[in-house]
C-alpha cells in the first residue's frame, strides 16, 4: 500500500512509514478499508456493465445482435479468409503459417468482447464457433474456386481435420477472452486487495512452518492468498490456449 502522508510504497503490515517515519497505526485501518471499498466498487461496476448489456439486448435485440455479429463474427471471418488466401495462394507458404495466423487473429476479438462488451467466456466461445464455421466454409469455397478441390470433405480424416481447425479458432476466441479477464479483472483485484489474508491462507502459511514471527507469517499468508486468487484464472488461460494450439497444429504436425 501507499503511505497516506508521503505516497511512497510500503508494506501492508507496516505500522510506520520507512520513508517519512510517520505513525500509520491510526490511518492504516482507514487505508485498508478504502482498498476493500475499491474492490467492491469494481465488482459492482462489472455487474452494472453486464446489466446494461442485458438491457440493450432486450430493448433493441436486432440492432444489438447485428452489431455484435458484424464486429466480432463477420470481421474476424473476413480477416481469416483473407489470411488463408494470402498465405496459401499468394505467398505459397506452408499451411503451418495459416494455422498459426488462425490462432493469433481471434485473440484480440475475444479480448475485445470482454473489455468493450463485457461478454464472458461463454459468449466469446459461441462467437468463435460461429466465426470458425463461416470462415472454414469460406476457405473451402476459395480453395474450390482456385484449385478445384471439393468444398465438402471426401473422407472422415478430412472432416476430423476441419473440425479440429474450427475448434482451434473457437478456443482462440475463448483464450483472448480469458486473457482479458485475467489482466483486467483478476490482477487488479489482487493488487488492490488489502493486507488481510483470509483464514485459509493463514492455515496454509502455518503448515509451511510455524516457527516464524507474526509479521513474517502474515506476509507469507498474503503471498499464498494472492497465488490462490490468480492460479485458477491463469490455469484457465493456459488450458484454453493449449487446447487451441493442440487442435490447430495437430492435423499438420502429426505424422
Protein backbone atom coordinates (compact mmCIF):
# COMPACT_ATOMS: atom_id res chain seq x y z
CA UNK A 1 0.00 0.00 0.00
CA UNK A 2 0.98 3.68 -0.15
CA UNK A 3 1.78 5.91 2.78
CA UNK A 4 -1.06 8.36 3.43
CA UNK A 5 1.46 11.14 4.11
CA UNK A 6 4.27 10.82 1.55
CA UNK A 7 2.61 8.47 -1.02
CA UNK A 8 5.62 6.13 -1.03
CA UNK A 9 5.05 2.38 -1.35
CA UNK A 10 5.28 0.49 1.94
CA UNK A 11 4.39 -2.96 3.22
CA UNK A 12 0.77 -3.66 4.04
CA UNK A 13 1.62 -4.63 7.63
CA UNK A 14 3.81 -1.57 8.29
CA UNK A 15 2.97 0.45 11.42
CA UNK A 16 5.29 3.33 10.50
CA UNK A 17 6.47 4.65 7.15
CA UNK A 18 10.14 3.91 6.47
CA UNK A 19 10.34 6.98 4.20
CA UNK A 20 8.78 9.76 6.28
CA UNK A 21 8.72 7.96 9.68
CA UNK A 22 5.07 8.89 10.26
CA UNK A 23 2.96 6.71 12.54
CA UNK A 24 0.45 4.68 10.49
CA UNK A 25 -1.44 2.96 13.29
CA UNK A 26 -4.32 5.43 13.06
CA UNK A 27 -4.63 5.73 9.28
CA UNK A 28 -3.77 2.13 8.38
CA UNK A 29 -7.27 0.72 9.11
CA UNK A 30 -8.76 3.53 7.00
CA UNK A 31 -6.42 2.75 4.09
CA UNK A 32 -7.30 -0.94 4.24
CA UNK A 33 -11.00 -0.12 4.37
CA UNK A 34 -10.65 2.11 1.31
CA UNK A 35 -8.89 -0.71 -0.56
CA UNK A 36 -11.75 -3.07 0.29
CA UNK A 37 -14.28 -0.49 -0.90
CA UNK A 38 -12.41 -0.05 -4.19
CA UNK A 39 -12.51 -3.81 -4.77
CA UNK A 40 -16.24 -3.92 -4.04
CA UNK A 41 -16.80 -0.92 -6.33
CA UNK A 42 -15.01 -2.68 -9.19
CA UNK A 43 -17.24 -5.73 -8.72
CA UNK A 44 -20.36 -3.55 -8.71
CA UNK A 45 -19.18 -1.77 -11.87
CA UNK A 46 -18.83 -5.10 -13.67
CA UNK A 47 -22.32 -6.11 -12.58
CA UNK A 48 -23.66 -2.77 -13.81
CA UNK A 49 -21.96 -3.21 -17.19
CA UNK A 50 -23.49 -6.66 -17.54
CA UNK A 51 -26.91 -5.27 -16.65
CA UNK A 52 -26.54 -2.56 -19.33
CA UNK A 53 -25.68 -5.24 -21.88
CA UNK A 54 -28.73 -7.32 -20.99
CA UNK A 55 -30.93 -4.21 -21.13
CA UNK A 56 -29.59 -3.23 -24.56
CA UNK A 57 -30.17 -6.76 -25.83
CA UNK A 58 -33.79 -6.71 -24.62
CA UNK A 59 -34.64 -3.22 -25.87
CA UNK A 60 -33.05 -3.47 -29.34
CA UNK A 61 -32.29 -7.16 -29.89
CA UNK A 62 -31.91 -6.93 -33.68
CA UNK A 63 -29.55 -3.96 -33.59
CA UNK A 64 -27.56 -5.44 -30.71
CA UNK A 65 -27.18 -8.79 -32.48
CA UNK A 66 -26.22 -7.20 -35.80
CA UNK A 67 -23.56 -5.03 -34.17
CA UNK A 68 -22.04 -7.98 -32.33
CA UNK A 69 -22.22 -10.15 -35.43
CA UNK A 70 -20.57 -7.55 -37.65
CA UNK A 71 -17.72 -6.68 -35.29
CA UNK A 72 -16.99 -9.99 -33.59
CA UNK A 73 -18.07 -12.63 -36.13
CA UNK A 74 -18.05 -11.16 -39.64
CA UNK A 75 -14.89 -9.06 -39.27
CA UNK A 76 -12.67 -11.87 -37.89
CA UNK A 77 -14.13 -14.20 -40.51
CA UNK A 78 -13.09 -11.83 -43.30
CA UNK A 79 -9.61 -11.48 -41.81
CA UNK A 80 -9.23 -15.26 -41.51
CA UNK A 81 -10.36 -15.93 -45.09
CA UNK A 82 -8.07 -13.18 -46.40
CA UNK A 83 -5.16 -14.65 -44.42
CA UNK A 84 -5.93 -18.06 -45.93
CA UNK A 85 -5.86 -16.67 -49.47
CA UNK A 86 -2.76 -14.53 -48.91
CA UNK A 87 -0.62 -17.13 -47.15
CA UNK A 88 -1.50 -20.20 -49.22
CA UNK A 89 -2.19 -18.86 -52.71
CA UNK A 90 -0.38 -15.53 -52.99
CA UNK A 91 2.73 -16.21 -50.89
CA UNK A 92 2.55 -20.01 -51.34
CA UNK A 93 3.63 -20.66 -47.75
CA UNK A 94 3.29 -23.79 -45.66
CA UNK A 95 -0.13 -24.44 -44.03
CA UNK A 96 1.63 -24.13 -40.67
CA UNK A 97 1.71 -20.35 -41.13
CA UNK A 98 -2.03 -20.30 -41.74
CA UNK A 99 -2.68 -22.34 -38.60
CA UNK A 100 -0.52 -20.00 -36.53
CA UNK A 101 -2.29 -16.97 -38.00
CA UNK A 102 -5.63 -18.60 -37.23
CA UNK A 103 -4.54 -18.96 -33.60
CA UNK A 104 -3.47 -15.32 -33.31
CA UNK A 105 -6.19 -13.48 -35.26
CA UNK A 106 -9.15 -14.39 -32.98
CA UNK A 107 -7.30 -13.43 -29.77
CA UNK A 108 -7.95 -9.65 -29.89
CA UNK A 109 -11.60 -10.20 -30.82
CA UNK A 110 -12.16 -12.44 -27.81
CA UNK A 111 -10.40 -9.90 -25.60
CA UNK A 112 -12.48 -7.03 -27.04
CA UNK A 113 -15.69 -8.92 -26.29
CA UNK A 114 -14.79 -8.77 -22.61
CA UNK A 115 -13.20 -5.31 -22.49
CA UNK A 116 -15.70 -3.48 -24.71
CA UNK A 117 -18.90 -5.54 -24.49
CA UNK A 118 -18.35 -7.13 -21.05
CA UNK A 119 -19.16 -10.56 -22.51
CA UNK A 120 -17.56 -13.51 -20.75
CA UNK A 121 -16.04 -16.78 -21.89
CA UNK A 122 -19.31 -18.45 -22.91
CA UNK A 123 -20.32 -15.65 -25.26
CA UNK A 124 -16.81 -15.38 -26.69
CA UNK A 125 -16.64 -19.11 -27.33
CA UNK A 126 -20.06 -19.04 -29.05
CA UNK A 127 -18.92 -16.16 -31.27
CA UNK A 128 -15.78 -18.15 -32.01
CA UNK A 129 -17.76 -21.24 -33.01
CA UNK A 130 -19.90 -19.24 -35.45
CA UNK A 131 -16.89 -17.40 -36.88
CA UNK A 132 -14.99 -20.68 -37.22
CA UNK A 133 -17.82 -22.38 -39.12
CA UNK A 134 -18.24 -19.47 -41.52
CA UNK A 135 -14.52 -18.91 -42.06
CA UNK A 136 -13.76 -22.61 -42.67
CA UNK A 137 -16.62 -22.70 -45.19
CA UNK A 138 -15.26 -19.58 -46.87
CA UNK A 139 -11.78 -21.09 -47.05
CA UNK A 140 -13.20 -24.24 -48.65
CA UNK A 141 -15.01 -22.14 -51.26
CA UNK A 142 -11.82 -20.20 -52.07
CA UNK A 143 -9.83 -23.43 -52.39
CA UNK A 144 -12.52 -24.93 -54.63
CA UNK A 145 -12.52 -21.86 -56.87
CA UNK A 146 -8.72 -21.82 -57.29
CA UNK A 147 -7.66 -25.49 -57.13
CA UNK A 148 -10.91 -27.28 -57.89
CA UNK A 149 -10.86 -29.15 -54.57
CA UNK A 150 -14.37 -30.26 -53.47
CA UNK A 151 -15.98 -27.94 -50.94
CA UNK A 152 -17.24 -30.82 -48.79
CA UNK A 153 -14.60 -33.17 -47.33
CA UNK A 154 -14.31 -36.51 -49.08
CA UNK A 155 -13.47 -38.74 -46.10
CA UNK A 156 -13.58 -38.93 -42.31
CA UNK A 157 -9.95 -37.87 -41.89
CA UNK A 158 -10.51 -34.56 -43.68
CA UNK A 159 -13.71 -33.99 -41.69
CA UNK A 160 -11.73 -34.51 -38.47
CA UNK A 161 -9.01 -32.07 -39.54
CA UNK A 162 -11.60 -29.42 -40.40
CA UNK A 163 -13.32 -29.93 -37.06
CA UNK A 164 -10.00 -29.60 -35.20
CA UNK A 165 -9.15 -26.47 -37.18
CA UNK A 166 -12.53 -24.89 -36.38
CA UNK A 167 -12.16 -25.87 -32.72
CA UNK A 168 -8.77 -24.14 -32.55
CA UNK A 169 -10.33 -20.90 -33.85
CA UNK A 170 -13.19 -21.07 -31.34
CA UNK A 171 -10.80 -21.83 -28.46
CA UNK A 172 -8.61 -18.93 -29.54
CA UNK A 173 -11.60 -16.61 -29.08
CA UNK A 174 -12.04 -18.03 -25.58
CA UNK A 175 -8.33 -17.68 -24.84
CA UNK A 176 -8.37 -13.99 -25.74
CA UNK A 177 -11.41 -13.50 -23.53
CA UNK A 178 -9.76 -15.23 -20.56
CA UNK A 179 -6.55 -13.24 -21.06
CA UNK A 180 -8.63 -10.08 -20.78
CA UNK A 181 -10.36 -11.44 -17.68
CA UNK A 182 -7.01 -12.21 -16.08
CA UNK A 183 -5.41 -8.82 -16.76
CA UNK A 184 -8.46 -6.54 -16.44
CA UNK A 185 -10.30 -8.23 -13.57
CA UNK A 186 -8.26 -10.75 -11.59
CA UNK A 187 -4.92 -8.94 -11.36
CA UNK A 188 -6.42 -5.53 -10.43
CA UNK A 189 -8.43 -7.22 -7.67
CA UNK A 190 -5.33 -8.94 -6.31
CA UNK A 191 -3.25 -5.76 -6.47
CA UNK A 192 -5.97 -3.69 -4.79
CA UNK A 193 -6.67 -6.23 -2.06
CA UNK A 194 -5.86 -5.09 1.45
CA UNK A 195 -3.36 -6.70 3.76
CA UNK A 196 -5.88 -9.03 5.40
CA UNK A 197 -5.12 -12.62 4.41
CA UNK A 198 -8.04 -14.96 4.96
CA UNK A 199 -8.12 -17.87 7.39
CA UNK A 200 -7.34 -20.47 4.71
CA UNK A 201 -4.20 -18.60 3.66
CA UNK A 202 -3.08 -18.40 7.29
CA UNK A 203 -3.61 -22.14 7.76
CA UNK A 204 -1.51 -22.94 4.70
CA UNK A 205 1.16 -20.49 5.86
CA UNK A 206 1.34 -22.21 9.26
CA UNK A 207 1.63 -25.63 7.60
CA UNK A 208 4.71 -24.37 5.76
CA UNK A 209 6.41 -23.55 9.06
CA UNK A 210 5.08 -22.34 12.40
CA UNK A 211 8.37 -21.18 13.92
CA UNK A 212 8.27 -17.70 12.41
CA UNK A 213 7.25 -14.30 13.66
CA UNK A 214 3.73 -12.95 13.27
CA UNK A 215 4.82 -10.39 10.68
CA UNK A 216 6.54 -13.00 8.51
CA UNK A 217 3.55 -15.33 8.88
CA UNK A 218 1.20 -12.56 7.72
CA UNK A 219 3.44 -11.77 4.74
CA UNK A 220 3.60 -15.45 3.79
CA UNK A 221 -0.19 -15.77 4.08
CA UNK A 222 -0.67 -12.71 1.87
CA UNK A 223 1.56 -14.22 -0.84
CA UNK A 224 -0.35 -17.52 -0.63
CA UNK A 225 -3.69 -15.72 -0.89
CA UNK A 226 -2.55 -13.79 -3.98
CA UNK A 227 -1.33 -17.01 -5.59
CA UNK A 228 -4.63 -18.75 -4.89
CA UNK A 229 -6.58 -15.87 -6.42
CA UNK A 230 -4.53 -15.88 -9.62
CA UNK A 231 -3.83 -19.61 -10.03
CA UNK A 232 -7.34 -20.59 -11.17
CA UNK A 233 -7.81 -17.95 -13.90
CA UNK A 234 -4.21 -18.40 -15.07
CA UNK A 235 -4.73 -22.16 -15.32
CA UNK A 236 -7.86 -21.50 -17.39
CA UNK A 237 -5.91 -19.27 -19.79
CA UNK A 238 -3.17 -21.88 -20.18
CA UNK A 239 -5.69 -24.70 -20.67
CA UNK A 240 -7.69 -22.95 -23.40
CA UNK A 241 -4.52 -21.72 -25.10
CA UNK A 242 -3.05 -25.21 -25.00
CA UNK A 243 -6.24 -26.71 -26.39
CA UNK A 244 -6.34 -24.15 -29.19
CA UNK A 245 -2.70 -24.76 -30.15
CA UNK A 246 -3.08 -28.54 -29.99
CA UNK A 247 -6.26 -28.58 -32.09
CA UNK A 248 -4.84 -26.11 -34.59
CA UNK A 249 -1.47 -27.74 -35.21
CA UNK A 250 -2.21 -31.42 -34.55
CA UNK A 251 -3.52 -32.18 -38.02
CA UNK A 252 -0.50 -30.87 -39.91
CA UNK A 253 2.31 -31.73 -37.49
CA UNK A 254 1.30 -35.29 -36.66
CA UNK A 255 2.69 -37.98 -38.97
